PDB file of C-alpha atoms in Angstrom:
ATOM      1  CA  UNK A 233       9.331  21.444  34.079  1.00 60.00           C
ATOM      2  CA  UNK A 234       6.595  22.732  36.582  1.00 75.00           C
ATOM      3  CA  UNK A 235       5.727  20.207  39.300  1.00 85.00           C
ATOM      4  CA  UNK A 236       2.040  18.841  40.237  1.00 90.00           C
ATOM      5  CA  UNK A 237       2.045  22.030  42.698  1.00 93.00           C
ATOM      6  CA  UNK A 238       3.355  24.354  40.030  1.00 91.00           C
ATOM      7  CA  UNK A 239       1.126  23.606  37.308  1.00 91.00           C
ATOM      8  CA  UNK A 240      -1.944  23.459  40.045  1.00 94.00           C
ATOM      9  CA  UNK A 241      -0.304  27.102  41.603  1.00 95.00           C
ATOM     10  CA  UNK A 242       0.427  28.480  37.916  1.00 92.00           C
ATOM     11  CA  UNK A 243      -3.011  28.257  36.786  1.00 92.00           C
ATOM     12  CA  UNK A 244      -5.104  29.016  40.060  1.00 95.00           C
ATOM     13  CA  UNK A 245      -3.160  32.223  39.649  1.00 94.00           C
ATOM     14  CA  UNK A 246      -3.297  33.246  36.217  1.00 93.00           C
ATOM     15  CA  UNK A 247      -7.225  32.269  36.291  1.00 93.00           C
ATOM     16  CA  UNK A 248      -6.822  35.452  38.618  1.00 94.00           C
ATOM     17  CA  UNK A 249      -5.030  37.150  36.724  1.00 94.00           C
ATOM     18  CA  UNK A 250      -2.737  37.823  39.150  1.00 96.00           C
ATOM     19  CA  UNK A 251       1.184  38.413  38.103  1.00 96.00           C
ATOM     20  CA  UNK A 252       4.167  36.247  40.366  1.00 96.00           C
ATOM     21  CA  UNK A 253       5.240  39.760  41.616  1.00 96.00           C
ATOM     22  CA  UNK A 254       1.820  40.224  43.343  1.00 96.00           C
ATOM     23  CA  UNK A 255       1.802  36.725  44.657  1.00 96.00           C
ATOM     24  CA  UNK A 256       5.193  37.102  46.005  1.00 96.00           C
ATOM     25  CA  UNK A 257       4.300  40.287  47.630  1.00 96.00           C
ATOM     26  CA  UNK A 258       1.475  39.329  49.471  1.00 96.00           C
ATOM     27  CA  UNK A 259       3.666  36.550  50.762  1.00 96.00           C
ATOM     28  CA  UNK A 260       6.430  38.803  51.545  1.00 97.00           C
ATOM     29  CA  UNK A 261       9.015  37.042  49.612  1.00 96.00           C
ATOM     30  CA  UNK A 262      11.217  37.883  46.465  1.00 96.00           C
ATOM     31  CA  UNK A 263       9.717  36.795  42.728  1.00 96.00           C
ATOM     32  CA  UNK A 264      12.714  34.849  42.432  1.00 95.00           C
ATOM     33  CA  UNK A 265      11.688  32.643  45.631  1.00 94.00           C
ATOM     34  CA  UNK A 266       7.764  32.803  44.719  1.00 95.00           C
ATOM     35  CA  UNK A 267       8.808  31.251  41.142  1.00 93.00           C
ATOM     36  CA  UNK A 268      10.993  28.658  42.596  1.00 92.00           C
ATOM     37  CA  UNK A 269       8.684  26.866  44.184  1.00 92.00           C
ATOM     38  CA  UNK A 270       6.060  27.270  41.675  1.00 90.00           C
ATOM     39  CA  UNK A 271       8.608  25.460  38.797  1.00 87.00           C
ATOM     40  CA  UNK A 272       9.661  22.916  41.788  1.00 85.00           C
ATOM     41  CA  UNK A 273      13.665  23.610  42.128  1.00 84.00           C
ATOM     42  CA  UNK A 274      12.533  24.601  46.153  1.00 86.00           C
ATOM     43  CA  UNK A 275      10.763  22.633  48.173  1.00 87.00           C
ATOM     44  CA  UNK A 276       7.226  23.744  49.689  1.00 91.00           C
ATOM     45  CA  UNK A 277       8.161  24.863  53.024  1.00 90.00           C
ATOM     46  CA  UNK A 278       5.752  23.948  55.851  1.00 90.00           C
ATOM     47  CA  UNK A 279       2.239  26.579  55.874  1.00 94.00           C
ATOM     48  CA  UNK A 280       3.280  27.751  52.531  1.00 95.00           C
ATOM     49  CA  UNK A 281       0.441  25.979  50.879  1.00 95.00           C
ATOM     50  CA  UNK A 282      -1.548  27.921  53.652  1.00 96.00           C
ATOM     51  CA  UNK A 283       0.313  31.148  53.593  1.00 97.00           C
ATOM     52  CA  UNK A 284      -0.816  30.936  49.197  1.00 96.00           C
ATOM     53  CA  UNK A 285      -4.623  30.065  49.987  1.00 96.00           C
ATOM     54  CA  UNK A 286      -4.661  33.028  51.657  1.00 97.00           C
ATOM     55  CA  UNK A 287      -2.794  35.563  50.029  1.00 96.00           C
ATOM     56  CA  UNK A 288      -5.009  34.125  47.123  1.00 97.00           C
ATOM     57  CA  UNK A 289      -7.710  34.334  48.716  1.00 96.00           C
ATOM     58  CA  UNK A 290      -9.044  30.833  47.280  1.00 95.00           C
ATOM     59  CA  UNK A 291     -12.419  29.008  48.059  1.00 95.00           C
ATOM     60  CA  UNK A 292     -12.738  25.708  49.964  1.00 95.00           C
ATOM     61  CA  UNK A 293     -12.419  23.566  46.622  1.00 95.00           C
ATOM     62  CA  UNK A 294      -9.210  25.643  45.394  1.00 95.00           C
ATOM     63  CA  UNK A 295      -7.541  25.175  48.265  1.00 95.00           C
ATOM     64  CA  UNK A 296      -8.338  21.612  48.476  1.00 95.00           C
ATOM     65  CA  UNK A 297      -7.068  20.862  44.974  1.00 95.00           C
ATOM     66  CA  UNK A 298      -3.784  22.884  45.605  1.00 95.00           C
ATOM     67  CA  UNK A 299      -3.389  20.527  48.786  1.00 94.00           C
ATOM     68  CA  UNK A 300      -3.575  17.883  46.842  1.00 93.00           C
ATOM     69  CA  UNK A 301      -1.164  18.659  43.989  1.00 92.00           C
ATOM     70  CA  UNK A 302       1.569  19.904  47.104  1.00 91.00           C
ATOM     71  CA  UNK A 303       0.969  16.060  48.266  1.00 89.00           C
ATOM     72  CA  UNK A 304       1.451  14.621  44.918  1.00 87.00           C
ATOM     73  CA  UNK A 305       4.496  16.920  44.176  1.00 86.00           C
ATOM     74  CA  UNK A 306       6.004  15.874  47.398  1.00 77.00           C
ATOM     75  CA  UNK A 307       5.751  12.089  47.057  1.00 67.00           C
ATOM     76  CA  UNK A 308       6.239  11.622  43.533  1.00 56.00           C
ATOM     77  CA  UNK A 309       9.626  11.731  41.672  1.00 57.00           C
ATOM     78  CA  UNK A 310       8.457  10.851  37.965  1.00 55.00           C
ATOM     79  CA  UNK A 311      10.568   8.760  35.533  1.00 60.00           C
ATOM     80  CA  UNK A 312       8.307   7.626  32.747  1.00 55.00           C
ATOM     81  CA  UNK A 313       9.030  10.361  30.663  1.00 54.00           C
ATOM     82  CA  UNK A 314      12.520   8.567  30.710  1.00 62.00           C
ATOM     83  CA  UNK A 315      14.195   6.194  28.248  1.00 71.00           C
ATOM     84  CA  UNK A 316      14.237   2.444  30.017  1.00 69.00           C
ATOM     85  CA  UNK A 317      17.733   2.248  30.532  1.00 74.00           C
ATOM     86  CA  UNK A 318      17.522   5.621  32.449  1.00 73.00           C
ATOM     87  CA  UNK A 319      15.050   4.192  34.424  1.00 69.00           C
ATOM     88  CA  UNK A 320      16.639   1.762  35.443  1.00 71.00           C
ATOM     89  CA  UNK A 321      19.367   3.392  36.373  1.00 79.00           C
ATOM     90  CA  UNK A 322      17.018   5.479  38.627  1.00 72.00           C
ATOM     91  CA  UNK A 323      16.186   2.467  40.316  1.00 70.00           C
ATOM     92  CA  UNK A 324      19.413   0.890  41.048  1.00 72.00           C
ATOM     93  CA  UNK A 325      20.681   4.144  42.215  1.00 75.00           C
ATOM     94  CA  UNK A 326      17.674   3.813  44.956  1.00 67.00           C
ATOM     95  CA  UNK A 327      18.420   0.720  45.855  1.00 70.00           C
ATOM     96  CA  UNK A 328      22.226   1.372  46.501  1.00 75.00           C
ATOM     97  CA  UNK A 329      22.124   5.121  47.680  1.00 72.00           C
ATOM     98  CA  UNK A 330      22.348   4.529  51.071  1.00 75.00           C
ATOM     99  CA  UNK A 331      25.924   2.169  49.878  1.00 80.00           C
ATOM    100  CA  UNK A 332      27.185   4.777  48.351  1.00 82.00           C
ATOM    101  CA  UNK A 333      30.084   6.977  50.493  1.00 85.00           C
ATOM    102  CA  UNK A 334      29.469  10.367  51.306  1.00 82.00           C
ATOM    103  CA  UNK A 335      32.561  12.267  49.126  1.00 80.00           C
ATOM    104  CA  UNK A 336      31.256  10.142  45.738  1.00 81.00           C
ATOM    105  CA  UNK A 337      27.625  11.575  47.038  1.00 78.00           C
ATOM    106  CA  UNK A 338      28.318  15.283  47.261  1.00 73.00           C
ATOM    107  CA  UNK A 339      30.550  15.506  44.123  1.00 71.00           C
ATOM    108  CA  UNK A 340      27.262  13.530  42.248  1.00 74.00           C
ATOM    109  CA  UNK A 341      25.103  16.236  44.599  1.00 65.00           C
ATOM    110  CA  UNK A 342      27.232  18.912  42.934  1.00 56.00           C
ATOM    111  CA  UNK A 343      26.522  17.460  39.425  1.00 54.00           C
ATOM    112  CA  UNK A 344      22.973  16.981  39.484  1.00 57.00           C
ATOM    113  CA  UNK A 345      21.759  19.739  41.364  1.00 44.00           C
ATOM    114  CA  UNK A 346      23.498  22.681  39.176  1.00 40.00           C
ATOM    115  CA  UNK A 347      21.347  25.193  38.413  1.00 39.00           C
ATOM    116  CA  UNK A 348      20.001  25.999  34.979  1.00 37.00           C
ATOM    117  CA  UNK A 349      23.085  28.529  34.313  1.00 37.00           C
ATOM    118  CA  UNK A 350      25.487  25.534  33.823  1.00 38.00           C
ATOM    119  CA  UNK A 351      23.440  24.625  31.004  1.00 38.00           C
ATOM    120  CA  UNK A 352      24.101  26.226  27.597  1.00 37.00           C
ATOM    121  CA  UNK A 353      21.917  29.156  27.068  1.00 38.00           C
ATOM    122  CA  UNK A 354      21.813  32.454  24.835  1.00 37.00           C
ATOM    123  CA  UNK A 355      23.869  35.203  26.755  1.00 38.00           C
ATOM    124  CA  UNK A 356      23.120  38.535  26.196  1.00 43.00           C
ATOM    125  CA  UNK A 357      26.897  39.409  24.303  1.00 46.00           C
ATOM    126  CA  UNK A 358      27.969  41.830  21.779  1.00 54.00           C
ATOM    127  CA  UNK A 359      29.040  38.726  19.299  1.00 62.00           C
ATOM    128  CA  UNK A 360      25.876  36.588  19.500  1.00 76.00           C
ATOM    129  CA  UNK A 361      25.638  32.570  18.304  1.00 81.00           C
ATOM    130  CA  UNK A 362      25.930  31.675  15.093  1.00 83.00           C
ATOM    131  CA  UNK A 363      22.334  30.440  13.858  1.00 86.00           C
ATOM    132  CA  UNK A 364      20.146  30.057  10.556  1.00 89.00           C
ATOM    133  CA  UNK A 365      20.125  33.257   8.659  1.00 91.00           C
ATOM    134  CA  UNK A 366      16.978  36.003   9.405  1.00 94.00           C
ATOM    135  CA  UNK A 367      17.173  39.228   7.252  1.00 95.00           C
ATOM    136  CA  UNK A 368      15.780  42.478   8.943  1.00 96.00           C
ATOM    137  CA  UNK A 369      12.500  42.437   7.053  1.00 97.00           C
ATOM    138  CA  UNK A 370      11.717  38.600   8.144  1.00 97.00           C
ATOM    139  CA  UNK A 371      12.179  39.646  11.788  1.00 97.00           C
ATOM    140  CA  UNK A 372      10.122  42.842  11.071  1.00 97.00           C
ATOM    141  CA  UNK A 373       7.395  40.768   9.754  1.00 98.00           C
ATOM    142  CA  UNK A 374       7.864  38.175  12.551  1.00 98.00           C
ATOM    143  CA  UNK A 375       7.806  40.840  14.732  1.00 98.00           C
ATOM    144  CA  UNK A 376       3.944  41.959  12.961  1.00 98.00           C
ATOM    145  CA  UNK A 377       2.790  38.294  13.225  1.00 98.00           C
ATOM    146  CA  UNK A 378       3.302  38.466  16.990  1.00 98.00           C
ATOM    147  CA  UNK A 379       1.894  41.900  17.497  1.00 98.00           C
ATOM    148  CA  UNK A 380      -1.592  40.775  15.257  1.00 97.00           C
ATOM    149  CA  UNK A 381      -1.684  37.158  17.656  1.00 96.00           C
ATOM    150  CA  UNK A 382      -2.008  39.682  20.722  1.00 97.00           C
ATOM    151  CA  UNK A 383      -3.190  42.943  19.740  1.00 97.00           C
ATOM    152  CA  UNK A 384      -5.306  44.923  17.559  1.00 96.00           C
ATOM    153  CA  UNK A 385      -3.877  47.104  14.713  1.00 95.00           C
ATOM    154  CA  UNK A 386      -4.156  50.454  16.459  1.00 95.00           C
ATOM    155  CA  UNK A 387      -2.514  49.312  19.821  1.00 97.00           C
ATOM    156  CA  UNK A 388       0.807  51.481  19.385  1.00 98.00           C
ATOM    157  CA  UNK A 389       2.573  49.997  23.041  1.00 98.00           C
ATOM    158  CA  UNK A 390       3.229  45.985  23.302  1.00 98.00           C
ATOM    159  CA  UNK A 391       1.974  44.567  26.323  1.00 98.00           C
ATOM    160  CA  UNK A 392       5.362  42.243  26.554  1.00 98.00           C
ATOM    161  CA  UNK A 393       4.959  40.876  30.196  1.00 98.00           C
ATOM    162  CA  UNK A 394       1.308  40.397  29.791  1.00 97.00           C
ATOM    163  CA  UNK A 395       1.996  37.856  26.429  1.00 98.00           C
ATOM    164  CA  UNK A 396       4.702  36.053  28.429  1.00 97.00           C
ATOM    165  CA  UNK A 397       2.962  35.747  31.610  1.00 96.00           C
ATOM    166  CA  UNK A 398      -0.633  35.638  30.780  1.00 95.00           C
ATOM    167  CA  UNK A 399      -1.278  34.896  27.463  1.00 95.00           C
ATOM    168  CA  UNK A 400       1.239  33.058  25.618  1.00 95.00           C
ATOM    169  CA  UNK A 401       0.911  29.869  27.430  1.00 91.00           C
ATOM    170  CA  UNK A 402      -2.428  29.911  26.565  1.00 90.00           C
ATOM    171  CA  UNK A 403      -1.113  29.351  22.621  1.00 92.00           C
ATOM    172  CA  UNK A 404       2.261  27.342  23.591  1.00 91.00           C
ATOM    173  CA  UNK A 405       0.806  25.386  26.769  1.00 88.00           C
ATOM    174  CA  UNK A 406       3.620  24.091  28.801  1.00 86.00           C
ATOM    175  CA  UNK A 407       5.652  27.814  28.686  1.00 92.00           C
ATOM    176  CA  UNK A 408       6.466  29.521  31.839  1.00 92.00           C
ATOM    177  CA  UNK A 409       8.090  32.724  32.453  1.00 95.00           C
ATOM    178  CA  UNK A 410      10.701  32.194  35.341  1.00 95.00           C
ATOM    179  CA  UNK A 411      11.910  34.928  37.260  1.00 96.00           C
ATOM    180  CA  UNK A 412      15.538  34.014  38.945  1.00 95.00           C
ATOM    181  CA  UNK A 413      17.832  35.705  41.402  1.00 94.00           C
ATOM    182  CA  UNK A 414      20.597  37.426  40.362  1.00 92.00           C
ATOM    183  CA  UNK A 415      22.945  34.930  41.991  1.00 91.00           C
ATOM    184  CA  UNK A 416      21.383  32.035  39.891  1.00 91.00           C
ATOM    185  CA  UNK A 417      21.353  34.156  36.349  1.00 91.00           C
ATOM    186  CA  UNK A 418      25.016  34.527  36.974  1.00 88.00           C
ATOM    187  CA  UNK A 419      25.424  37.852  35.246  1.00 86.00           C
ATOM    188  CA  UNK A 420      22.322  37.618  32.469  1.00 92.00           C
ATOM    189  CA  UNK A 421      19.495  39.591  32.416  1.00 96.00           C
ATOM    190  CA  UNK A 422      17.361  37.110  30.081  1.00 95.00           C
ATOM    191  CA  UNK A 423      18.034  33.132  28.928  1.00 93.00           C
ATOM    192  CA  UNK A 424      16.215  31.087  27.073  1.00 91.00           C
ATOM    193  CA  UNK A 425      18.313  27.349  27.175  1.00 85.00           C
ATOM    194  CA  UNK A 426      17.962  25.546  24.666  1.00 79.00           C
ATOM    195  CA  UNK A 427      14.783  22.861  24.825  1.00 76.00           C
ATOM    196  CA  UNK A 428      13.559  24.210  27.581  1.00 84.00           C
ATOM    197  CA  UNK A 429       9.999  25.797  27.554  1.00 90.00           C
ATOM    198  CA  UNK A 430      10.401  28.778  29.265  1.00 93.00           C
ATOM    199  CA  UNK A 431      11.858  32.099  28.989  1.00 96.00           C
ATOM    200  CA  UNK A 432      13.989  33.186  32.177  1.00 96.00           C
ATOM    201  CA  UNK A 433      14.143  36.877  33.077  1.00 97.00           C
ATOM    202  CA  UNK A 434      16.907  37.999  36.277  1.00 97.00           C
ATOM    203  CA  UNK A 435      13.796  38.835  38.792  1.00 97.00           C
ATOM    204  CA  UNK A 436      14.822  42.651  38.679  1.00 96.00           C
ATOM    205  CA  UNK A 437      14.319  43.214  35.006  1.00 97.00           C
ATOM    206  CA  UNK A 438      10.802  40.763  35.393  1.00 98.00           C
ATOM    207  CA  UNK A 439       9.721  43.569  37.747  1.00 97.00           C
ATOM    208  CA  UNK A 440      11.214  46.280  36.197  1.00 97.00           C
ATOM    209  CA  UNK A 441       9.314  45.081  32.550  1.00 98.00           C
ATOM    210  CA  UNK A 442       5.967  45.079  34.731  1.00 98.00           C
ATOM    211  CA  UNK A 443       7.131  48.147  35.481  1.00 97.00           C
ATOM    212  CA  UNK A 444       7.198  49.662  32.192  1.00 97.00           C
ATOM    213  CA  UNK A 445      11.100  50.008  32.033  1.00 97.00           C
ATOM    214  CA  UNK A 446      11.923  50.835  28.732  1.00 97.00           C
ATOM    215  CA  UNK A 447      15.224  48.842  28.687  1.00 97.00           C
ATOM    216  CA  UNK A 448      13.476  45.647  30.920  1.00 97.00           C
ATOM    217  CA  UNK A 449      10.620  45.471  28.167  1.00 98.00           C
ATOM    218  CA  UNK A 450      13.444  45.857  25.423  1.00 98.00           C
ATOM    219  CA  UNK A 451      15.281  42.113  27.282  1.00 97.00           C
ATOM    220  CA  UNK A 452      11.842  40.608  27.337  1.00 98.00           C
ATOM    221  CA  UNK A 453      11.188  41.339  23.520  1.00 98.00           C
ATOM    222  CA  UNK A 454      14.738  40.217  22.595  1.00 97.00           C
ATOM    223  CA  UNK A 455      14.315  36.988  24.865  1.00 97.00           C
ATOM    224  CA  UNK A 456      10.915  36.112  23.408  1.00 98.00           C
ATOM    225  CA  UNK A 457      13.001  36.244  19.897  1.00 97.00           C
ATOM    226  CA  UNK A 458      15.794  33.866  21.152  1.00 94.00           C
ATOM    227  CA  UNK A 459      12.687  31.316  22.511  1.00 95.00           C
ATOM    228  CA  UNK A 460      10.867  31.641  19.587  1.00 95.00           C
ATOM    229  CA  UNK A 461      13.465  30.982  16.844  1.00 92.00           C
ATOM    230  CA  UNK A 462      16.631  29.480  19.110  1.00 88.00           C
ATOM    231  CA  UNK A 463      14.965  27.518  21.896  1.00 83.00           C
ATOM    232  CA  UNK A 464      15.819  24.264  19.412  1.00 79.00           C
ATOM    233  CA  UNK A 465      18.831  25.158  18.261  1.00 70.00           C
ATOM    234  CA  UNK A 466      20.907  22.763  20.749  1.00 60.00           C
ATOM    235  CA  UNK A 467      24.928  24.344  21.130  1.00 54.00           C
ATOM    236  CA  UNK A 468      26.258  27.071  18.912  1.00 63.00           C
ATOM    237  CA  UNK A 469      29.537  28.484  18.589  1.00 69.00           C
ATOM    238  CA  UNK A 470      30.111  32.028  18.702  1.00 76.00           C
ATOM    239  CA  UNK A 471      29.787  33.967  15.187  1.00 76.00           C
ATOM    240  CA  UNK A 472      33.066  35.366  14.290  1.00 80.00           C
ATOM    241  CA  UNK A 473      33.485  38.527  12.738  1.00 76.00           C
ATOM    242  CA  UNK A 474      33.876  37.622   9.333  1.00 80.00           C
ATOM    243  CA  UNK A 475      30.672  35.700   9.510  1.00 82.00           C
ATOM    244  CA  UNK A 476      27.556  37.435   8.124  1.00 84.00           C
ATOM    245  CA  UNK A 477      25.485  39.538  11.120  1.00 87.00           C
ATOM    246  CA  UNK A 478      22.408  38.385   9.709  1.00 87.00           C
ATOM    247  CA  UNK A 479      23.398  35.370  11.405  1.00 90.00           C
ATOM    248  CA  UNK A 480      24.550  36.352  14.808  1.00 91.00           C
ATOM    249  CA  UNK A 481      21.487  35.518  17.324  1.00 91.00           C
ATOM    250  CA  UNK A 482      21.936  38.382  19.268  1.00 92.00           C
ATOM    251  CA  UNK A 483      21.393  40.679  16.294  1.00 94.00           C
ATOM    252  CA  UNK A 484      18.165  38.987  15.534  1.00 95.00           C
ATOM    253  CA  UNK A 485      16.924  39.580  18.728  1.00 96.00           C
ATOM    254  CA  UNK A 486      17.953  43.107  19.277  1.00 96.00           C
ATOM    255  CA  UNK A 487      16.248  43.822  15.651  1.00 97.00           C
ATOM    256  CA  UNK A 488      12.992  41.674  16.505  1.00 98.00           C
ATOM    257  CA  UNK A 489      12.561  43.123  19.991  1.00 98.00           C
ATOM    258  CA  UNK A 490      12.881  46.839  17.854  1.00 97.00           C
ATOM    259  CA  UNK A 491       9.963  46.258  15.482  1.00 98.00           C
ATOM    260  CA  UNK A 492       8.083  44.238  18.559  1.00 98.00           C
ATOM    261  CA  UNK A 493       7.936  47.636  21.017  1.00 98.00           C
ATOM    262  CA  UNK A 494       7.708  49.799  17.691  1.00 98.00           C
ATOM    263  CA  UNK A 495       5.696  49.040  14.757  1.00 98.00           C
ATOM    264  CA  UNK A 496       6.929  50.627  11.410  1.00 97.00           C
ATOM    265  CA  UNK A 497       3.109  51.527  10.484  1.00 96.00           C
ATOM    266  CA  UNK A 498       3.103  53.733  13.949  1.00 97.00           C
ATOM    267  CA  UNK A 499       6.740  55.245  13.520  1.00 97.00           C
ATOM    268  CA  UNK A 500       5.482  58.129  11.354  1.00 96.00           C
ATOM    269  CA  UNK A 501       2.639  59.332  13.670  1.00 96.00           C
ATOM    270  CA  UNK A 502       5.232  60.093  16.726  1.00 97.00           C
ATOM    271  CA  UNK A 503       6.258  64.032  17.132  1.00 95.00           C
ATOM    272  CA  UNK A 504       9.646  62.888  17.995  1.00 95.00           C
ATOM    273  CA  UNK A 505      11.744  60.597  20.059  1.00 96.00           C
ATOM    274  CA  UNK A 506      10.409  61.701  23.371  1.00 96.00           C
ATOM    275  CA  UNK A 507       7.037  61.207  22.109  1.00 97.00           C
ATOM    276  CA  UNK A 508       7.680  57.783  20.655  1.00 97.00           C
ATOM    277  CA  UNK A 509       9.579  56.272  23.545  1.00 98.00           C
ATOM    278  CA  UNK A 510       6.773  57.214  25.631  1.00 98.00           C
ATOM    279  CA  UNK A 511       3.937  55.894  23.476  1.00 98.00           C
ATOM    280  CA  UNK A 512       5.768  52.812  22.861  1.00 98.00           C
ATOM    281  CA  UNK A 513       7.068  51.951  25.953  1.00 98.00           C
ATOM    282  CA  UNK A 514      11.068  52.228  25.144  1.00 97.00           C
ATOM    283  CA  UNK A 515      13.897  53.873  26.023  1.00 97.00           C
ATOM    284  CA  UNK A 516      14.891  57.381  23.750  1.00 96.00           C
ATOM    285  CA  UNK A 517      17.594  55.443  22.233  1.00 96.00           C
ATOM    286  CA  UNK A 518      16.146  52.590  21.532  1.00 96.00           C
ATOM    287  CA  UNK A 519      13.193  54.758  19.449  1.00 97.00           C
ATOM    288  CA  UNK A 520      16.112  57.075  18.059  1.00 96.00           C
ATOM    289  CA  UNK A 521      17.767  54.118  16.547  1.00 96.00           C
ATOM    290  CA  UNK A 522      14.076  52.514  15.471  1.00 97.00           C
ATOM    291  CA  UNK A 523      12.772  56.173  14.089  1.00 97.00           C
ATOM    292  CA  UNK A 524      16.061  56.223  12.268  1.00 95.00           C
ATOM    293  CA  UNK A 525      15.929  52.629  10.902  1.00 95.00           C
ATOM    294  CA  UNK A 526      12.326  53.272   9.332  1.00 96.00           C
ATOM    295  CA  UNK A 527      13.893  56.437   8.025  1.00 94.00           C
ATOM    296  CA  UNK A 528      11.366  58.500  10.078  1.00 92.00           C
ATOM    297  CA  UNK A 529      12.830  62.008  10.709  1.00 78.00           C
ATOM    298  CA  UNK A 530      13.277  63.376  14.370  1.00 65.00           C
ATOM    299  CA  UNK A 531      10.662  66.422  13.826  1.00 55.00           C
TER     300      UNK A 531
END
């Protein structure tokens, strides 16, 4: 997924520990534009190598190696991770592109170069896909194996954006959280497609998470569910109402992302909803319905 530049990019700036959002405004341009580059779908303009040495403020020898992988990312197309026959079809369309007439080239331009929302991913929708069966308590306890990979007992509020941005790669190497523009999520607020490596958040709710929006954190919890236990689960039909909701990937997620912000072993200690939606980093409904679901009375 991420180019020679990205990967170089990616790590020079996590190794700084420094989030997209900051990189993109030092170089005074949206998250959504900051992460395109860095996962390759735009092109590295000319000085923006430059314009990221310095807004990283990287040595001689950093700079020097992110040169290099911007060279190698714009020379190289790579094709061995293809089958033969695909390859070969990569070279035959070389050799005959310039052959080819121009309303057969922008209808294949059209094809190829959709963007990732033509591809089949988990929508945020009140009927979710129909998927392998989760009860409550095996997302609950999913939800605790997460929380004790990334923090200690105690810690009552999830760091969500620092997992998925810092840390989680770290564990899963090849992930990436991609911030996209509005325009390109086409309505969603989160998407994880289907054997793709990454977790895609619409660039306002990736800022507003960093933020500490209750409801932003609540779509990064609910997409780390859908990457986590849907990312390989290739096309699903819809469930339909008569189906069990124990099934219905949506519901998984909602429930996961619920015991993710709040643990059940912290629910008691909060002196109400106010308090617990503050302590926990969630909206007051979202820790009315959790409080309630752990049978914790509002005091």
């Amino acid at each position: 997924m991420l180019t020679p530049f990205g990967v170089t990019l990616r790590k020079l700036r996590l190794d700084k520990g420094m989030r997209l959002m900051d990189l993109a405004g030092r170089l005074g341009i949206s998250s959504a534009q900051a992460s395109a580059v860095e996962i390759g779908t735009r092109t590295i303009q000319p000085g923006y190598v430059e314009q990221v040495v310095a807004a990283m403020g990287l040595s001689a020898e950093q700079a020097e190696e992110l040169h290099r992988a911007a060279d190698r990312t714009r020379a190289e197309v790579r094709v061995d991770h293809l089958p033969m026959n695909q390859r070969e079809l990569v070279a035959a369309f070389a050799r005959k592109v310039d052959e080819l007439p121009p309303d057969f080239m922008e209808q294949l331009r059209k094809k190829v170069l959709k963007s990732v929302g033509d591809d089949q991913p988990f929508r945020r929708k009140r009927r979710g896909a129909l998927v392998a069966p989760h009860s409550t308590a095996t997302l609950r306890a999913l939800a605790e194996q997460v929380r004790g990979a990334f923090v200690p007992p105690d810690c009552v509020e999830f760091p969500i954006m620092d997992v998925l941005e810092f840390r989680l790669g770290t564990l899963l190497p090849g992930f990436a959280l991609v911030p996209l523009s509005r325009q390109e999520m086409d309505g969603d607020e989160g998407r994880v497609v289907p054997g793709r490596d990454a977790i895609f958040l619409r660039e306002d709710v990736y800022e507003g998470a960093w933020r500490g929006d209750g409801r932003d954190r609540f779509t990064a919890c609910h997409e780390l569910l859908h990457f986590l236990a849907h990312r390989n689960a290739g096309f699903a039909r819809t469930r339909e109402e008569s189906e069990p909701m124990y099934r219905d990937a949506e519901w998984q997620a909602d429930t996961f992302a619920g015991a993710l912000l709040m643990s059940a072993r912290h629910a008691p200690t909060f002196a109400g909803v106010g308090d617990a939606a503050a302590k926990c980093g969630m909206t007051p409904h979202a820790a009315r319905v959790m409080l309630e679901k752990y049978g914790v009375r509002e005091m």
